[in-house]
PDB file of C-alpha atoms in Angstrom:
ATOM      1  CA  UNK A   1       6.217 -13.642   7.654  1.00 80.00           C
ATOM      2  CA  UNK A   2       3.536 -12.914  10.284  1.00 79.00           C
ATOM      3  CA  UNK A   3       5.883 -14.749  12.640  1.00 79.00           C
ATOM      4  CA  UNK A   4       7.912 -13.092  15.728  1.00 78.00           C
ATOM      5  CA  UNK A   5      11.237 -14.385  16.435  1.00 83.00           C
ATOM      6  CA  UNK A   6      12.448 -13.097  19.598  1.00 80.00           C
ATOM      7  CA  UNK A   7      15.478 -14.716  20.423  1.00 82.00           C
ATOM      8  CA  UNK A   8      17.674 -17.996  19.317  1.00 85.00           C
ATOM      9  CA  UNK A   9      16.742 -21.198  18.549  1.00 87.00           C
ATOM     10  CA  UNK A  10      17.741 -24.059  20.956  1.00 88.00           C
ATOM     11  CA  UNK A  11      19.459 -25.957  17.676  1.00 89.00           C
ATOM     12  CA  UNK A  12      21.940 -22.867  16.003  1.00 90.00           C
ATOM     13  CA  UNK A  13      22.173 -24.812  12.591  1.00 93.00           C
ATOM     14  CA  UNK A  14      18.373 -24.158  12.694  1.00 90.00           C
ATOM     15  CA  UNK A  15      18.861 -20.384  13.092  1.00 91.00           C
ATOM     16  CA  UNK A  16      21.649 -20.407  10.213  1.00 93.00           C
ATOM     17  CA  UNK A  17      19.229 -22.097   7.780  1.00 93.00           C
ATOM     18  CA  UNK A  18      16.483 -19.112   8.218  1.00 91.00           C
ATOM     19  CA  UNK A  19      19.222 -16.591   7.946  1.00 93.00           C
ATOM     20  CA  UNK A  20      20.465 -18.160   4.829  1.00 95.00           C
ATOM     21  CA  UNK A  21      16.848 -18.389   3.319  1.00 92.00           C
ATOM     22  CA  UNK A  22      15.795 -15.598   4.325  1.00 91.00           C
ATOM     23  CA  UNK A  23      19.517 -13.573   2.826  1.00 94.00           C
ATOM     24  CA  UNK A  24      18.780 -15.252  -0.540  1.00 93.00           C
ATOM     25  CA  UNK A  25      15.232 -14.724  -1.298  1.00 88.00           C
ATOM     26  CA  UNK A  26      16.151 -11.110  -0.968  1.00 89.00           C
ATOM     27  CA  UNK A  27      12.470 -10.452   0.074  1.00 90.00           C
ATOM     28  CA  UNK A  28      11.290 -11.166   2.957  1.00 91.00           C
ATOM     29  CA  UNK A  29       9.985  -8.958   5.901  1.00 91.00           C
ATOM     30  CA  UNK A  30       9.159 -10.331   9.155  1.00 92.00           C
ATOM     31  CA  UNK A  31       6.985  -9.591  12.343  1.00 91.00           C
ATOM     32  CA  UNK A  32       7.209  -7.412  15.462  1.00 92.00           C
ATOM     33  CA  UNK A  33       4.614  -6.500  18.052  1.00 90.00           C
ATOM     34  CA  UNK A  34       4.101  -4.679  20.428  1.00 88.00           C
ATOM     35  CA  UNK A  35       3.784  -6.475  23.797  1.00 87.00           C
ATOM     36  CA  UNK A  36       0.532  -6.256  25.934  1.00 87.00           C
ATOM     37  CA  UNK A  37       2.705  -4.008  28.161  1.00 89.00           C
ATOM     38  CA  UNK A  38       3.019  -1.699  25.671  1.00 85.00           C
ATOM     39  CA  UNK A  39       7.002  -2.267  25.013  1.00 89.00           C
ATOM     40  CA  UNK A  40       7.728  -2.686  21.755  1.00 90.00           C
ATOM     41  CA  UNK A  41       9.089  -6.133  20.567  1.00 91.00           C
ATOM     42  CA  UNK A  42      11.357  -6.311  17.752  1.00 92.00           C
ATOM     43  CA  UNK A  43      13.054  -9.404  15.661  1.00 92.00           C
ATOM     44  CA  UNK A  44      15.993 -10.373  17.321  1.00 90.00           C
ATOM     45  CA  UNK A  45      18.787  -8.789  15.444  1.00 92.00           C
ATOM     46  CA  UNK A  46      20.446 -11.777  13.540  1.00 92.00           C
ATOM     47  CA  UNK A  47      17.263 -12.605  11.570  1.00 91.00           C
ATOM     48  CA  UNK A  48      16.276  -8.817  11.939  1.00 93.00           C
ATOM     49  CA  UNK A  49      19.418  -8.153  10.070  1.00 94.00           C
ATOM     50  CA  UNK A  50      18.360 -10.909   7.290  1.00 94.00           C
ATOM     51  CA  UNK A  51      15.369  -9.262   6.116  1.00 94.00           C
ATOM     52  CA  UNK A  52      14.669  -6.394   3.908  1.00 93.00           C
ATOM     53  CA  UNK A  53      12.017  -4.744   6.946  1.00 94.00           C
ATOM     54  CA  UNK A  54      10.366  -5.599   9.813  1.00 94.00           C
ATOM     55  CA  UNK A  55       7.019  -4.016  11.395  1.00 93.00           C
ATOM     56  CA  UNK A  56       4.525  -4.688  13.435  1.00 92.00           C
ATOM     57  CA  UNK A  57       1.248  -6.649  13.331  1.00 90.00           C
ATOM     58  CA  UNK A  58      -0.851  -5.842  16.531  1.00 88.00           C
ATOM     59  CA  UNK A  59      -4.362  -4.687  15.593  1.00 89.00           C
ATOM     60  CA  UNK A  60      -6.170  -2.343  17.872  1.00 90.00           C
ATOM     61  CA  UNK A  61     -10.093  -3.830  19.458  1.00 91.00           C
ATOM     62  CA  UNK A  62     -12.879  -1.347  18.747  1.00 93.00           C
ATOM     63  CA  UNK A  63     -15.472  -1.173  21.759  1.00 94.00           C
ATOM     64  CA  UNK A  64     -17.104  -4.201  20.995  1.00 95.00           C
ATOM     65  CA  UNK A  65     -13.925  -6.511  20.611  1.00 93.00           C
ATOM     66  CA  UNK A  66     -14.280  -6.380  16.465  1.00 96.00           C
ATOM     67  CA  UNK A  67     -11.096  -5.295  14.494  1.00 95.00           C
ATOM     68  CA  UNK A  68     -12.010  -3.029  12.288  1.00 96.00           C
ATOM     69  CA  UNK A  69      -8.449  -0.845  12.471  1.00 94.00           C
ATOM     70  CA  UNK A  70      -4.965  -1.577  11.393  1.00 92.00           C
ATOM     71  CA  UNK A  71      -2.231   0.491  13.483  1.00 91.00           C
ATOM     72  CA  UNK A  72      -0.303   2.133  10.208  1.00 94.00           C
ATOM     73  CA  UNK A  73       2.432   3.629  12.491  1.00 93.00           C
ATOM     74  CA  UNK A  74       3.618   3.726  16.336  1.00 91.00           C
ATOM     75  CA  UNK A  75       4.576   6.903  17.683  1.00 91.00           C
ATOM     76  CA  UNK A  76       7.105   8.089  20.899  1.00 89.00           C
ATOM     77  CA  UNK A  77       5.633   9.809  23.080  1.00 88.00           C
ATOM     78  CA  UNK A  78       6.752  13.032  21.901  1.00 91.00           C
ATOM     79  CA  UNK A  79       5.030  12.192  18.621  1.00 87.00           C
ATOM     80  CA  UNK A  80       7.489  11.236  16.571  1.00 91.00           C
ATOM     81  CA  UNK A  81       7.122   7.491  14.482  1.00 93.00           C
ATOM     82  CA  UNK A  82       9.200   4.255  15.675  1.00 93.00           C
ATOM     83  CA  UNK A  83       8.194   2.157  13.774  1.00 95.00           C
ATOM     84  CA  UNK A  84       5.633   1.227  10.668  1.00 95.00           C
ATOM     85  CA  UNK A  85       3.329  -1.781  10.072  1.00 94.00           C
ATOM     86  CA  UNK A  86       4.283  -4.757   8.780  1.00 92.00           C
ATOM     87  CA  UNK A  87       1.621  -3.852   6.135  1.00 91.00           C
ATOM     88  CA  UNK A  88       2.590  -0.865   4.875  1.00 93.00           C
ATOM     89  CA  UNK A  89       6.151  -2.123   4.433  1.00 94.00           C
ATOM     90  CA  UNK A  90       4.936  -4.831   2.907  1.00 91.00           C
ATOM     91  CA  UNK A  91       2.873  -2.399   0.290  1.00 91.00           C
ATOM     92  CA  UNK A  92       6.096  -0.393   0.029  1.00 93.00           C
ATOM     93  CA  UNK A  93       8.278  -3.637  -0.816  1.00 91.00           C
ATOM     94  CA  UNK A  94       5.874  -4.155  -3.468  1.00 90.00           C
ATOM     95  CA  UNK A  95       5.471  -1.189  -4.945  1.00 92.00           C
ATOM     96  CA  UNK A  96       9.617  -0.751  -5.097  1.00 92.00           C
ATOM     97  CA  UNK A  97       9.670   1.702  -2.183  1.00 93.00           C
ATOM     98  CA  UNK A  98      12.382   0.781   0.189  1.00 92.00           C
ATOM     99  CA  UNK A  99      10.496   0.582   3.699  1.00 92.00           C
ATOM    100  CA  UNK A 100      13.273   2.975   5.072  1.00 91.00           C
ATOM    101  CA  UNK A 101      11.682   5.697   3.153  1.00 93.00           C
ATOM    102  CA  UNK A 102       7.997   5.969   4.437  1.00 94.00           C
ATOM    103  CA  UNK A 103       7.527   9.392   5.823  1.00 93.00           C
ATOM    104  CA  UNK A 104       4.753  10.635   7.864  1.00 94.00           C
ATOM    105  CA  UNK A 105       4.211  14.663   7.463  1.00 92.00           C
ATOM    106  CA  UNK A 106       1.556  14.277  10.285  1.00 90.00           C
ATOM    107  CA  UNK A 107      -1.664  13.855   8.528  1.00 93.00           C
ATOM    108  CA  UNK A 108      -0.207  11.005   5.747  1.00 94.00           C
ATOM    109  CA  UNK A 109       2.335   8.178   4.996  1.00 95.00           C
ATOM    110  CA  UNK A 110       3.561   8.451   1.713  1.00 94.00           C
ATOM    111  CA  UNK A 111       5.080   5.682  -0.244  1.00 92.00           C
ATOM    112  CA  UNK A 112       5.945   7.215  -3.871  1.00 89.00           C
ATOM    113  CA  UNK A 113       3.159   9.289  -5.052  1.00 89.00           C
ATOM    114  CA  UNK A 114       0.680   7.506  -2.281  1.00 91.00           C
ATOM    115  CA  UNK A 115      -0.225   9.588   0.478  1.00 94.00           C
ATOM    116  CA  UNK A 116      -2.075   7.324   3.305  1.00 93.00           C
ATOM    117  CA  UNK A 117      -4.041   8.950   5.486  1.00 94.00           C
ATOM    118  CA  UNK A 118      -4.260   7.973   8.816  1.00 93.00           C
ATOM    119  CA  UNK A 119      -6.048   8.860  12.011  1.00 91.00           C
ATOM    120  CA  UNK A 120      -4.180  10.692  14.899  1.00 86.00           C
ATOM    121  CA  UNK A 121      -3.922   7.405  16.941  1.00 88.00           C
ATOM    122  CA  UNK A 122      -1.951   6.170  13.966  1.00 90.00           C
ATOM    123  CA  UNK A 123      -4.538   4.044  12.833  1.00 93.00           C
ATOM    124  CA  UNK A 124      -6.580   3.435   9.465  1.00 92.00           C
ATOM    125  CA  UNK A 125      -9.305   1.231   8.349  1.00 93.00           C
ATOM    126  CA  UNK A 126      -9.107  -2.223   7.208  1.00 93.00           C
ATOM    127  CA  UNK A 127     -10.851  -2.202   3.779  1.00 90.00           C
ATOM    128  CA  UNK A 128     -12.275  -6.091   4.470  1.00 92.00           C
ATOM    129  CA  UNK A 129     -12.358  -7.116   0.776  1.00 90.00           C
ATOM    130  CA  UNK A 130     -12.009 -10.619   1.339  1.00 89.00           C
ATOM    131  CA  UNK A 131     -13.200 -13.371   3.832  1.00 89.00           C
ATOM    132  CA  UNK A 132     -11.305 -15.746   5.323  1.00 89.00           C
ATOM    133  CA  UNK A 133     -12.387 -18.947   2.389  1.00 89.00           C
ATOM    134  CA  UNK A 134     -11.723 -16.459  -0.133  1.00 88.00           C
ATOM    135  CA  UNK A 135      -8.180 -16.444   0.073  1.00 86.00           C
ATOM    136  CA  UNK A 136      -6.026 -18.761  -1.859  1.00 87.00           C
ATOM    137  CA  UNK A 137      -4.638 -20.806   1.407  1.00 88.00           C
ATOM    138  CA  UNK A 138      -1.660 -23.676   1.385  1.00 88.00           C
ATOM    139  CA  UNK A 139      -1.127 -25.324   4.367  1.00 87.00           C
ATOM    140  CA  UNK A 140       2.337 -25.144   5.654  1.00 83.00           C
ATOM    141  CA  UNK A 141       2.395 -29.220   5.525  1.00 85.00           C
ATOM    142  CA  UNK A 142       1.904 -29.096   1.448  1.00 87.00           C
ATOM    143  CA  UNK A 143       4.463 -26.971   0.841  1.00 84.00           C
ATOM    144  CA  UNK A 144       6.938 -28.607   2.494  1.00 82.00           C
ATOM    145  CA  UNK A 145       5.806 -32.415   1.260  1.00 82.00           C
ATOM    146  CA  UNK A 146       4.594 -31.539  -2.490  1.00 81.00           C
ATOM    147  CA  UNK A 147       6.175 -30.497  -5.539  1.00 84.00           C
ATOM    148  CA  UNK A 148       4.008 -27.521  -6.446  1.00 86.00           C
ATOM    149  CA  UNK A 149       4.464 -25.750  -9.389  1.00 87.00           C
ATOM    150  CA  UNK A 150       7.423 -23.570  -9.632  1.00 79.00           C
ATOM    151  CA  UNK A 151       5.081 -20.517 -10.712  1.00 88.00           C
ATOM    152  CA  UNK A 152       3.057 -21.002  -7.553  1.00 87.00           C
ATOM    153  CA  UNK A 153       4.101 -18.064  -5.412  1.00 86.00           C
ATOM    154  CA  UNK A 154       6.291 -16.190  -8.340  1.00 86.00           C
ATOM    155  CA  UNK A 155       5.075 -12.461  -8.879  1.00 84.00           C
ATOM    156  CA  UNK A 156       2.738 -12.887  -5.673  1.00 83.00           C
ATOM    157  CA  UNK A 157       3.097 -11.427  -2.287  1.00 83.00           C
ATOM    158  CA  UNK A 158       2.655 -14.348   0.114  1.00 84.00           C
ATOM    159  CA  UNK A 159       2.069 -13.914   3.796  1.00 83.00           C
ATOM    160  CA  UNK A 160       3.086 -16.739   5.902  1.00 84.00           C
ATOM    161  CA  UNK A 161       1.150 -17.090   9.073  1.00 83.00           C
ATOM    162  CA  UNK A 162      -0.973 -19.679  11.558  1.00 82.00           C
ATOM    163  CA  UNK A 163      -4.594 -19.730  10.899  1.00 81.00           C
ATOM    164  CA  UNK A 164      -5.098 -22.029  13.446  1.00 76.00           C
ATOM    165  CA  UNK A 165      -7.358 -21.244  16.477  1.00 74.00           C
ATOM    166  CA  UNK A 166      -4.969 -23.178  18.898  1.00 71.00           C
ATOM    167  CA  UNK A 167      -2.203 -20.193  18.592  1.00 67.00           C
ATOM    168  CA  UNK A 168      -4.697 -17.158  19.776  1.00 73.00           C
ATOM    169  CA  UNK A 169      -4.383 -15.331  16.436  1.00 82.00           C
ATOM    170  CA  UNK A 170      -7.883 -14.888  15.403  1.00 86.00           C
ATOM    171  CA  UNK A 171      -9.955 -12.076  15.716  1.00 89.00           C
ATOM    172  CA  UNK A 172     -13.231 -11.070  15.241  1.00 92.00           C
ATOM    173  CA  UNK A 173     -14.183  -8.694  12.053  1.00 93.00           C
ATOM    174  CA  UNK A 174     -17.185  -7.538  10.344  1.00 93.00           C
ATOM    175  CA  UNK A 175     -17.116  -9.745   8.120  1.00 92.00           C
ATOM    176  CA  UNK A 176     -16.570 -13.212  11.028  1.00 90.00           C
ATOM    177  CA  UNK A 177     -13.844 -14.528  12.557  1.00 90.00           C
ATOM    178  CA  UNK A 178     -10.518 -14.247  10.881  1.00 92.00           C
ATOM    179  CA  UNK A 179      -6.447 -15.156  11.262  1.00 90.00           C
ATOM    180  CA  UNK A 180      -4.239 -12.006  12.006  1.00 88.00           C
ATOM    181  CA  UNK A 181      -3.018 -13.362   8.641  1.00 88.00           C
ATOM    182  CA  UNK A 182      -5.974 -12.742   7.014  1.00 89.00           C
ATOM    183  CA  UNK A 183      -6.398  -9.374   8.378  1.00 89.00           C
ATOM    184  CA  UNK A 184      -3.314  -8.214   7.247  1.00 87.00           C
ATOM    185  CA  UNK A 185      -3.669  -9.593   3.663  1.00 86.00           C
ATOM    186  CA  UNK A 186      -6.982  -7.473   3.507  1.00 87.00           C
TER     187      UNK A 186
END
């Protein structure tokens, strides 16, 4: 879920009902960020706790205000990692590599037999395969009101995220404007 959730709702029941989903799908990692202050924001523990992983989803500007960089890992200021991307757990997950086991040796993040490399910032390129049409997108509104077919997210990651301009999370990239969604599905 590209979706922060940084404290409790204002209805409880509403709260219990995520945990509960969220507990039986078994599946399900969730968003942090780091705040424009640099502090970094995590899940607030309850639905934290829920989730297989959580990691974060800020993407670094180059220069000219075009994301063309995914921040891998976040690092202490003594160098040592706090905390992975949302992406790369998400790759983990998939792969059947608990997220509690990616290692960085200083140069890499391996998952299995994978070693990523990444750039000293903790950074690594965004292989843009896909634009923004090209992705298979189901508004939050259908899934909720229509009875799709029970094989339509089965054996399929899904990220769940606003594409909508109204919320702030779009971004330039080189290949137009794109969702943070988006981004982090390429």
């Amino acid at each position: 879920l590209d979706l922060s959730f940084g404290g409790e709702s204002e209805q409880k029941i509403d709260d219990e009902l995520l945990v509960q989903a969220i507990s039986y799908a078994n599946n399900v990692i969730i968003a942090s960020y780091i705040s424009p202050n640099g502090e970094y924001m995590v899940p607030w523990k309850t639905i934290a706790d829920s989730c297989v992983a959580y990691g974060f989803i800020n993407k670094p500007h180059d220069r000219d205000f075009f994301i063309r960089n995914s921040r891998a890992a976040i690092f202490s200021k003594k160098g040592e990692v706090i905390d992975y991307s949302l992406g790369l757990k998400t790759l983990a997950w998939y792969l059947n590599f608990d997220p509690k086991h990616l290692r960085y040796d200083g140069k890499n993040i391996a998952i299995k037999k994978l070693a990523i490399p990444i750039n000293r910032d903790g950074t690594l390129p965004i292989n843009f395969r896909l634009r923004f049409d090209e992705f298979n997108c189901i508004p939050f509104w259908q899934v909720i009101n229509t009875n799709l077919p029970p094989d339509t997210f089965k054996d399929k990651i899904v990220l769940v995220g606003s594409t909508n301009e109204i919320v702030h999370d779009i971004y330039h990239t080189p290949l137009g404007i794109m969702p943070g969604v988006i981004i982090n599905a390429n």
